[in-house]
mmCIF file of N, CA and C in Angstrom:
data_model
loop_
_atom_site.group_PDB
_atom_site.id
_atom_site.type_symbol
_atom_site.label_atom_id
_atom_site.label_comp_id
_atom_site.label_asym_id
_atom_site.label_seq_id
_atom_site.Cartn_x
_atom_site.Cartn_y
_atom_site.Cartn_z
ATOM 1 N N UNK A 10 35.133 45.114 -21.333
ATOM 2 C CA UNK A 10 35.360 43.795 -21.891
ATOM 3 C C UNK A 10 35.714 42.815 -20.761
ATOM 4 N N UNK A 11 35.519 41.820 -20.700
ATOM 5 C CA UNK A 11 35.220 40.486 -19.883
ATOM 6 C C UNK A 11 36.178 40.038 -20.315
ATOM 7 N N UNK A 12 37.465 39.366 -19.452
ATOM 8 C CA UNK A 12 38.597 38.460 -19.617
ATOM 9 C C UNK A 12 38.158 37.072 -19.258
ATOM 10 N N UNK A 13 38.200 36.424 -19.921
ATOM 11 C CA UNK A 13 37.832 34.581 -19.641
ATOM 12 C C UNK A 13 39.353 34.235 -19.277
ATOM 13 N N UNK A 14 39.813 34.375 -17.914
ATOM 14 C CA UNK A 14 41.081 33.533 -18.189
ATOM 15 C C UNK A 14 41.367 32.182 -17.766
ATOM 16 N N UNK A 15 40.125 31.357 -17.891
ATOM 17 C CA UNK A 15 39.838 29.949 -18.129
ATOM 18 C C UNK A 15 39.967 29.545 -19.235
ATOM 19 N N UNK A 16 39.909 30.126 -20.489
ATOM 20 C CA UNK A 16 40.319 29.869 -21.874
ATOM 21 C C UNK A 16 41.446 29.636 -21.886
ATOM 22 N N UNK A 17 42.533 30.860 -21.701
ATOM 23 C CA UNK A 17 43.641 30.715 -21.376
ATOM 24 C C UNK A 17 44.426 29.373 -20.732
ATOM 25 N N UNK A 18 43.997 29.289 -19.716
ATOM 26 C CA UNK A 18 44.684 28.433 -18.885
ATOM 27 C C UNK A 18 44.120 26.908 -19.304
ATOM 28 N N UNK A 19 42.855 26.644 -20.464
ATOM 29 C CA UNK A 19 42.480 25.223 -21.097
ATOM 30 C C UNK A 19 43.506 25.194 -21.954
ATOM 31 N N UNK A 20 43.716 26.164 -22.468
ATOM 32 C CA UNK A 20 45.067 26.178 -23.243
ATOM 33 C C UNK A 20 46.242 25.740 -23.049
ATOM 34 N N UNK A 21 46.746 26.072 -22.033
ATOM 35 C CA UNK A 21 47.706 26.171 -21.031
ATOM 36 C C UNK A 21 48.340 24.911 -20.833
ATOM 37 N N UNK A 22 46.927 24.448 -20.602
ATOM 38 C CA UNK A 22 47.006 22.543 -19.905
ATOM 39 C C UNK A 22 47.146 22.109 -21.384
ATOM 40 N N UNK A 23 46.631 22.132 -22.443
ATOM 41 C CA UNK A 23 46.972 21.747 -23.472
ATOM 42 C C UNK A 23 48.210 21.404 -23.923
ATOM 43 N N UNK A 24 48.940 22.905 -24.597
ATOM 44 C CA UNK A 24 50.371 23.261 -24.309
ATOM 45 C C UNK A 24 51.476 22.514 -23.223
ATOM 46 N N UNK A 25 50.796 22.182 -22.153
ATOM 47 C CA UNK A 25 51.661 21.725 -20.911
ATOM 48 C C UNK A 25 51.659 20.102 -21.396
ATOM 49 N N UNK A 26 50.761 19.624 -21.849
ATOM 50 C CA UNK A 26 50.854 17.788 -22.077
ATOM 51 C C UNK A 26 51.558 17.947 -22.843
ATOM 52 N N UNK A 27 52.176 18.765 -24.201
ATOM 53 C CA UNK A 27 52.554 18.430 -25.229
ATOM 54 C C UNK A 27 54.504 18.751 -24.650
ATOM 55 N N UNK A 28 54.149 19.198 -23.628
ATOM 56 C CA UNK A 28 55.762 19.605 -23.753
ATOM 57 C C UNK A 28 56.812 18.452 -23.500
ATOM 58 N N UNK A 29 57.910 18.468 -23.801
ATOM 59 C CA UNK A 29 58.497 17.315 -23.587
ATOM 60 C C UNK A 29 58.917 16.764 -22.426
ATOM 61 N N UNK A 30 58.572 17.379 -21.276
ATOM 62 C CA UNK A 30 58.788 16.985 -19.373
ATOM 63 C C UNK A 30 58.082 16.411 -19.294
ATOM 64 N N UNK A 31 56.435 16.926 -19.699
ATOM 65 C CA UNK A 31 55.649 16.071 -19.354
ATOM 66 C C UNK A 31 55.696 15.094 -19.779
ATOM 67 N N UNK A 32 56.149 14.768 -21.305
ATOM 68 C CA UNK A 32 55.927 13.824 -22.295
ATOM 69 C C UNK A 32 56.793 12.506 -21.302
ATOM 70 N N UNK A 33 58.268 13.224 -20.885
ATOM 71 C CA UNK A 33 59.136 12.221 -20.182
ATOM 72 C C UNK A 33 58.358 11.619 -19.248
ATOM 73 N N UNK A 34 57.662 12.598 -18.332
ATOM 74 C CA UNK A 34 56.575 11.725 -17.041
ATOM 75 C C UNK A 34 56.325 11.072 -17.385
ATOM 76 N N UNK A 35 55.126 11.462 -18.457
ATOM 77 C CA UNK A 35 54.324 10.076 -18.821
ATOM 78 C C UNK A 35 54.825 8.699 -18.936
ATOM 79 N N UNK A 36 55.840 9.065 -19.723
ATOM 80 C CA UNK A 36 56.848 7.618 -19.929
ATOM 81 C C UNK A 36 57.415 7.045 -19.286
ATOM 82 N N UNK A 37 57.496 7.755 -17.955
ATOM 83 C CA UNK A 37 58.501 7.330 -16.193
ATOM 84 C C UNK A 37 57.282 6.590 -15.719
ATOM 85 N N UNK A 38 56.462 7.060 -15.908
ATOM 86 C CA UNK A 38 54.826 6.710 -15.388
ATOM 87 C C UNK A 38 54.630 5.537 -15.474
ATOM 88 N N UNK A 39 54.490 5.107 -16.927
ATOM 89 C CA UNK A 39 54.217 4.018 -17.458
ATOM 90 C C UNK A 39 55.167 2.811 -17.689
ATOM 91 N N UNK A 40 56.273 3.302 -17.221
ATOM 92 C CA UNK A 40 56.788 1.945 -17.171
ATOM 93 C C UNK A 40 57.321 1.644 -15.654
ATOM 94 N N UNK A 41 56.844 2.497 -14.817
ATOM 95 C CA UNK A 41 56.776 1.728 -13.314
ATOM 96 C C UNK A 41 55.421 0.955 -13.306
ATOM 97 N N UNK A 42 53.907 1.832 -13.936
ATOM 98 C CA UNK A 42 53.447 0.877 -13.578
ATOM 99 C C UNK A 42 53.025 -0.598 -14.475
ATOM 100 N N UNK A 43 53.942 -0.547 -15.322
ATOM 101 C CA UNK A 43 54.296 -1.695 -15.813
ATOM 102 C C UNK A 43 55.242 -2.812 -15.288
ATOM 103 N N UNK A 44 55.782 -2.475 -14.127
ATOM 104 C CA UNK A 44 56.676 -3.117 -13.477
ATOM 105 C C UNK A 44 56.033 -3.098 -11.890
ATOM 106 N N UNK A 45 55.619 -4.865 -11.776
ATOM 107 C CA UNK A 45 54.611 -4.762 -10.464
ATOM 108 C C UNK A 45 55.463 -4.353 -9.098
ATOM 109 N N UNK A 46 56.575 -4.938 -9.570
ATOM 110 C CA UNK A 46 57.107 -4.538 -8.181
ATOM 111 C C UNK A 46 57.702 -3.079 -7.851
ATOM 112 N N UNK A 47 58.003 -2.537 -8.893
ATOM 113 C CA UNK A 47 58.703 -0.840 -8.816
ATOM 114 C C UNK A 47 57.021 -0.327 -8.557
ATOM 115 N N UNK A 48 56.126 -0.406 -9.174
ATOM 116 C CA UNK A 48 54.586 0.082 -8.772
ATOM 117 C C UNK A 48 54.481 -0.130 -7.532
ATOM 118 N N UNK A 49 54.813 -1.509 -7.107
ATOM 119 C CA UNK A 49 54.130 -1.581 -5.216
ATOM 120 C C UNK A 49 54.998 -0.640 -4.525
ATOM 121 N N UNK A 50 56.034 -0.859 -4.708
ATOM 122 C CA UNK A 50 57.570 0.047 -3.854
ATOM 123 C C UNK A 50 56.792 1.743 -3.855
ATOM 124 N N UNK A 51 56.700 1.997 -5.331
ATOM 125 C CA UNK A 51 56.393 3.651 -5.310
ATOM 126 C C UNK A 51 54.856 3.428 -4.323
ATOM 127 N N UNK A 52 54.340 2.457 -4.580
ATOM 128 C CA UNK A 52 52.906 3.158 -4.082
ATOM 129 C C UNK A 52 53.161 3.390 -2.600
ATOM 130 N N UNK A 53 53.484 1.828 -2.264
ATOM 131 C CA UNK A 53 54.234 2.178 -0.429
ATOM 132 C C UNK A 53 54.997 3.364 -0.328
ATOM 133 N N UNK A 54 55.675 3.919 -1.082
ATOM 134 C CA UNK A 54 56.859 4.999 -0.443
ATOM 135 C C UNK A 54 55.791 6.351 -0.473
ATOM 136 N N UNK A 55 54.978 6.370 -1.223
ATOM 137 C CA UNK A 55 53.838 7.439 -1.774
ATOM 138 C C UNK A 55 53.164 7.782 -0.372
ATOM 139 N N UNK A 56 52.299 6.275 -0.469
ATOM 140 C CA UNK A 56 51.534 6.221 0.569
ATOM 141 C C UNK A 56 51.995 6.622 2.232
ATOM 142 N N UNK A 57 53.274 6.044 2.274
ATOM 143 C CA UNK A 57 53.959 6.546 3.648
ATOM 144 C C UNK A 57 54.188 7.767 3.491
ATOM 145 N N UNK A 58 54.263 8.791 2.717
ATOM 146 C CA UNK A 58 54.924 10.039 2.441
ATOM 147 C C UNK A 58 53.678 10.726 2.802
ATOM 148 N N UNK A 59 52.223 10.424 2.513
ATOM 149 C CA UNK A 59 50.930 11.367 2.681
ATOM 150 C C UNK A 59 51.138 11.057 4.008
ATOM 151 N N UNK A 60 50.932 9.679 4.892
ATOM 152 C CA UNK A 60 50.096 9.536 6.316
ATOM 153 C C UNK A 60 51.579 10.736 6.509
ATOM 154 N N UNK A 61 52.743 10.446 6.673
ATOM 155 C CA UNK A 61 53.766 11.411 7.425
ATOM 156 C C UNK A 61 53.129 12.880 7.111
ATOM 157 N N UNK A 62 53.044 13.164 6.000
ATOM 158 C CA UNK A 62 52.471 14.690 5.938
ATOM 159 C C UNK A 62 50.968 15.011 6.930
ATOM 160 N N UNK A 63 50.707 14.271 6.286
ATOM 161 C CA UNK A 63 49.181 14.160 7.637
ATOM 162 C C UNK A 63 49.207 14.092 8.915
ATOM 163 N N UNK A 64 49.956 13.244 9.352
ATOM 164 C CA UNK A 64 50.372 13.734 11.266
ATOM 165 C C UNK A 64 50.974 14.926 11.067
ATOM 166 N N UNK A 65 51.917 15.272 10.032
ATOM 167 C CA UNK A 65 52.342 16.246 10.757
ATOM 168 C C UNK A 65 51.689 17.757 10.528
ATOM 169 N N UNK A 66 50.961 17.687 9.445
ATOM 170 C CA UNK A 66 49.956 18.826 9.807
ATOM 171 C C UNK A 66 48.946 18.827 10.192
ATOM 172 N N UNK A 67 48.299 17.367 11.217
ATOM 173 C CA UNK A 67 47.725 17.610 12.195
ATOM 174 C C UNK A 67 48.522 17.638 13.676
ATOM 175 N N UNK A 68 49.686 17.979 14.065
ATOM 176 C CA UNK A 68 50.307 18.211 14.689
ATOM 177 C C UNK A 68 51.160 17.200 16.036
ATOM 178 N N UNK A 69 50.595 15.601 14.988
ATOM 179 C CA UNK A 69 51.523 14.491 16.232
ATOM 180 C C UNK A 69 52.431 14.331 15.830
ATOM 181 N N UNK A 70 52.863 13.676 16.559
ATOM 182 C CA UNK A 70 54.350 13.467 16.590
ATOM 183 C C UNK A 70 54.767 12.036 15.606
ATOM 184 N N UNK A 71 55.794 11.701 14.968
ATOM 185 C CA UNK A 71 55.990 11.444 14.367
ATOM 186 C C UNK A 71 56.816 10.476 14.971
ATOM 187 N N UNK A 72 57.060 9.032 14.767
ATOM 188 C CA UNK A 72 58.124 8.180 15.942
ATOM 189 C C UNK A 72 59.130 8.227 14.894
ATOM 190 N N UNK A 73 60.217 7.616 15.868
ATOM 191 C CA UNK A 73 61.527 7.300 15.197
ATOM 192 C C UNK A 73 61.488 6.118 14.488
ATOM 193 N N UNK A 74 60.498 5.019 14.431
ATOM 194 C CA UNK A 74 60.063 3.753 13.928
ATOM 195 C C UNK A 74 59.563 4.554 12.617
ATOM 196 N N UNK A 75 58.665 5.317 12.780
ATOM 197 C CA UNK A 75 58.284 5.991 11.126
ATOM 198 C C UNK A 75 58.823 6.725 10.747
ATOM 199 N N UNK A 76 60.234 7.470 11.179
ATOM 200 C CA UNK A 76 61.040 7.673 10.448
ATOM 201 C C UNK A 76 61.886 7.244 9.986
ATOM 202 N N UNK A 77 62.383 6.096 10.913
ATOM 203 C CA UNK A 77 63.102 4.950 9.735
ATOM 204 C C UNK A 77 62.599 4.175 9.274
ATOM 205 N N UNK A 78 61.703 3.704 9.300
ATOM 206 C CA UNK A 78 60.530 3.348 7.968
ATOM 207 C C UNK A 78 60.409 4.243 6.583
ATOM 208 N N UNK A 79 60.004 5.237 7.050
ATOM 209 C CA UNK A 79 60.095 6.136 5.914
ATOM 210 C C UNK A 79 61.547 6.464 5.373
ATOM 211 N N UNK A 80 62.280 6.251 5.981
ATOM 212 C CA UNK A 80 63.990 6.590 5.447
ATOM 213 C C UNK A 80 63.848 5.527 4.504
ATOM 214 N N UNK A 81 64.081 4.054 4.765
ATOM 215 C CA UNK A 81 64.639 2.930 4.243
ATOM 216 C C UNK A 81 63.761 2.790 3.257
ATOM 217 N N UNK A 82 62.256 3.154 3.204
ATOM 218 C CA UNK A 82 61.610 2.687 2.410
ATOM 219 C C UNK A 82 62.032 3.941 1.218
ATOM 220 N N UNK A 83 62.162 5.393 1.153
ATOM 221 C CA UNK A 83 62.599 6.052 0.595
ATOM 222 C C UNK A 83 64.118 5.641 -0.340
ATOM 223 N N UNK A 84 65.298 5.020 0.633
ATOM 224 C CA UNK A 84 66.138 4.584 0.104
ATOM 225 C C UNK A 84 66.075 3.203 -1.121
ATOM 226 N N UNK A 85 65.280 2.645 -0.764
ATOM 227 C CA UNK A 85 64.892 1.346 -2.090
ATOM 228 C C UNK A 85 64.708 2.026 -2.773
ATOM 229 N N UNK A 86 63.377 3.075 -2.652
ATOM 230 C CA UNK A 86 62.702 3.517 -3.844
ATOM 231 C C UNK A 86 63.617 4.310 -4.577
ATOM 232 N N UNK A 87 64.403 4.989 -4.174
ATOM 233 C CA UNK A 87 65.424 5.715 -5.220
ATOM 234 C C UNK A 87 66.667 4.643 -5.913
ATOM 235 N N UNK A 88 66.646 3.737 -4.994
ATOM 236 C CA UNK A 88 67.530 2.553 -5.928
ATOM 237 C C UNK A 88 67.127 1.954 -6.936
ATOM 238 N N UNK A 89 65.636 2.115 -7.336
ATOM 239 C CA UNK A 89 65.012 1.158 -8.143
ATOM 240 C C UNK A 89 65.075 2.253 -9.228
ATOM 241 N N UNK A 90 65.637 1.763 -10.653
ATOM 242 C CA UNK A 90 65.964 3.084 -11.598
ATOM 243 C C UNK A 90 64.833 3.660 -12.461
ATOM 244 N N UNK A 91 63.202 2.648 -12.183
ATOM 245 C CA UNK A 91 62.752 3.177 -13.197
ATOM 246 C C UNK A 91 62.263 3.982 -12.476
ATOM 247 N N UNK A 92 62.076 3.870 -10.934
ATOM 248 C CA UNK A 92 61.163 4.998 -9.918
ATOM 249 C C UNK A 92 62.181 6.342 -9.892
ATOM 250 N N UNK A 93 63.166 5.977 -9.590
ATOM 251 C CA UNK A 93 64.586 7.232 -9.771
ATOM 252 C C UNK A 93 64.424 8.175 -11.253
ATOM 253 N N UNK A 94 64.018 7.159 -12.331
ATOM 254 C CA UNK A 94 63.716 8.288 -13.718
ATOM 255 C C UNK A 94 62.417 9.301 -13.372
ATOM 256 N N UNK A 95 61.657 8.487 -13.522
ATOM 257 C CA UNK A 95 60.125 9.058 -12.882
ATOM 258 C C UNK A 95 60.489 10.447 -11.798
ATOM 259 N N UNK A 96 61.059 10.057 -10.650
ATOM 260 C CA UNK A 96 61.274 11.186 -9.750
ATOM 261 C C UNK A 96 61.793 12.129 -10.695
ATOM 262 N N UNK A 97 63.521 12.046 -11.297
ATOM 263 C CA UNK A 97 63.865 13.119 -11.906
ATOM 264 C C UNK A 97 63.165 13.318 -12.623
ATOM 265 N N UNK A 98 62.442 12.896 -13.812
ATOM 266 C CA UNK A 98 61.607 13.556 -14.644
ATOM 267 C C UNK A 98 60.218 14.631 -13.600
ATOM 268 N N UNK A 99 59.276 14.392 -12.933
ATOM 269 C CA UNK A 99 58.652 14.892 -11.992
ATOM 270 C C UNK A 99 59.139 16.306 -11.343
ATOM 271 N N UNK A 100 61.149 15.735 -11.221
ATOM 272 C CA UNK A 100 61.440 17.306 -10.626
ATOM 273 C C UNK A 100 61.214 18.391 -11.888
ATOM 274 N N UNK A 101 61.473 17.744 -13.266
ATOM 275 C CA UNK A 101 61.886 18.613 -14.441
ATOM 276 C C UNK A 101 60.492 19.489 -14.815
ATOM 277 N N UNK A 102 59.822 18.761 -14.293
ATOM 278 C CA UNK A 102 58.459 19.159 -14.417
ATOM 279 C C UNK A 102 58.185 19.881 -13.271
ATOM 280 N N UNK A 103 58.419 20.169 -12.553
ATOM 281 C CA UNK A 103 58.541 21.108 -11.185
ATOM 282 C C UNK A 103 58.821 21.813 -11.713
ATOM 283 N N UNK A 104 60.062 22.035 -12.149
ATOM 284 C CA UNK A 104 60.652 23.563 -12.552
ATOM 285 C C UNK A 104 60.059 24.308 -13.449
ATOM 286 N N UNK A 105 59.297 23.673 -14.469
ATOM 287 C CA UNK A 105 58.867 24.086 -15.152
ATOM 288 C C UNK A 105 57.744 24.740 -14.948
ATOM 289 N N UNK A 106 56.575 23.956 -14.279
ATOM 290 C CA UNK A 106 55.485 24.666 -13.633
ATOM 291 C C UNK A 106 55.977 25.769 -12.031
ATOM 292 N N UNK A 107 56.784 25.903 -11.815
ATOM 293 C CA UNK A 107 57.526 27.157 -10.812
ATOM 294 C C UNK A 107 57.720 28.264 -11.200
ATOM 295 N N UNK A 108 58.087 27.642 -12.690
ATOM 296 C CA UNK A 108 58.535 28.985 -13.672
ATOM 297 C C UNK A 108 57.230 29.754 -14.132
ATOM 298 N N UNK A 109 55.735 29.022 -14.489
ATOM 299 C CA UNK A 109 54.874 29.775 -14.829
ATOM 300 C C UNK A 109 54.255 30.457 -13.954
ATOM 301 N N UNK A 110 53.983 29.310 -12.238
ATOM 302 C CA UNK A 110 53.738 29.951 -11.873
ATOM 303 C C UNK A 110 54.492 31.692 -11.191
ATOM 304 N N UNK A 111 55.842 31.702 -11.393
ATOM 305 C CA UNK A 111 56.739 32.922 -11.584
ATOM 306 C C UNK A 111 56.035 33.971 -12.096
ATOM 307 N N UNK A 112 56.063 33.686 -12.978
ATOM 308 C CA UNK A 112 55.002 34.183 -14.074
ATOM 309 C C UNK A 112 54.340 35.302 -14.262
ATOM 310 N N UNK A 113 53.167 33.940 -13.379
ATOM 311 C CA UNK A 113 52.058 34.562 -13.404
ATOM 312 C C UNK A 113 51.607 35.035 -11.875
ATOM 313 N N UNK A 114 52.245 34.964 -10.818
ATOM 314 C CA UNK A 114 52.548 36.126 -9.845
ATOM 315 C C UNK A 114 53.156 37.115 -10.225
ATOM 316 N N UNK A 115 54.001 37.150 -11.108
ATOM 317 C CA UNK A 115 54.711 38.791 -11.285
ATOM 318 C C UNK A 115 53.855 40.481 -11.572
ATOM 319 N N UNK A 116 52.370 39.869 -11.666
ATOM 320 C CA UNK A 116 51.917 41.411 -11.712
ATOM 321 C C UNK A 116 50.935 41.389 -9.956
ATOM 322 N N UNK A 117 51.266 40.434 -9.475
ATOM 323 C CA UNK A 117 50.484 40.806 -7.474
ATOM 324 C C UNK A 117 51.412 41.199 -7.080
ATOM 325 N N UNK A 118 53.026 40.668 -7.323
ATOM 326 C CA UNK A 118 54.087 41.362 -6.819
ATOM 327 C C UNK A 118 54.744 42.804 -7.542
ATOM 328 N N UNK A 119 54.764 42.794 -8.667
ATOM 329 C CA UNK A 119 54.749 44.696 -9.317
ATOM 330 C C UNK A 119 53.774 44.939 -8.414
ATOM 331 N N UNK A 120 52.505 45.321 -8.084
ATOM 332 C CA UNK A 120 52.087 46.031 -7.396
ATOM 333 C C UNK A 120 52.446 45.998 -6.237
ATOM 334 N N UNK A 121 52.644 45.148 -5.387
ATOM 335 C CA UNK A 121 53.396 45.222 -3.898
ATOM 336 C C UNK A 121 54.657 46.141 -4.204
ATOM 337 N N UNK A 122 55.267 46.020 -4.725
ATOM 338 C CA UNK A 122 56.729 46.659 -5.440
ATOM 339 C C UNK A 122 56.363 48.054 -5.410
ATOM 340 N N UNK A 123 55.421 48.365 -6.105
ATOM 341 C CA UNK A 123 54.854 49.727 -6.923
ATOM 342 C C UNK A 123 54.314 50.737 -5.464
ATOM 343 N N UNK A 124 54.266 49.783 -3.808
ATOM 344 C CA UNK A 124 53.758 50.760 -2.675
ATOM 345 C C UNK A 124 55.053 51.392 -2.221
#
């Protein structure tokens, strides 16, 4: 017998919109970007957060100008409360998808276990 576990996991995503973390995102979501200026702030703090990841896993160096850039601009953005809901909601939703994926590693690790 043939396991589809793409069925499963359409499911999954199903189940996952309906839950109430996500439900909170959505709603952190939508009312930053209903608010032009908490939208520009997150997009800048966003946007500075990829190029930093990007030098640094292409391996330059990073100045002290873009790191206090990226500090201060980080610090607004958590002052501004609807971007601060959004984040915590986002973490709540972290945990949650950590937990499945928990999960659903636990039978690659039983077998590592099981040598």
């Amino acid at each position: 017998m043939t396991v589809n576990i793409y069925d499963d996991i359409n499911k999954l995503e199903s189940t996952f919109r309906s839950t109430d973390e996500f439900k909170k995102l959505e709603e952190a979501v939508a009312l930053v970007t209903a608010d032009q200026q908490a939208n520009e702030l997150f997009k800048t703090f966003r946007d500075l957060q990829i190029t930093l990841q990007q030098k640094q896993t292409q391996g330059e160096e990073i100045t002290e100008e873009e790191m206090m850039n990226a500090q201060s601009t980080a610090q607004e953005a958590q002052q501004n409360e609807k971007i601060l809901a959004m984040l915590e909601a986002e973490m709540g939703l972290s945990q949650m998808i950590e937990e499945v994926n928990r999960v659903l590693i636990k039978p690659v690790q039983s077998l590592y276990e099981s040598m």
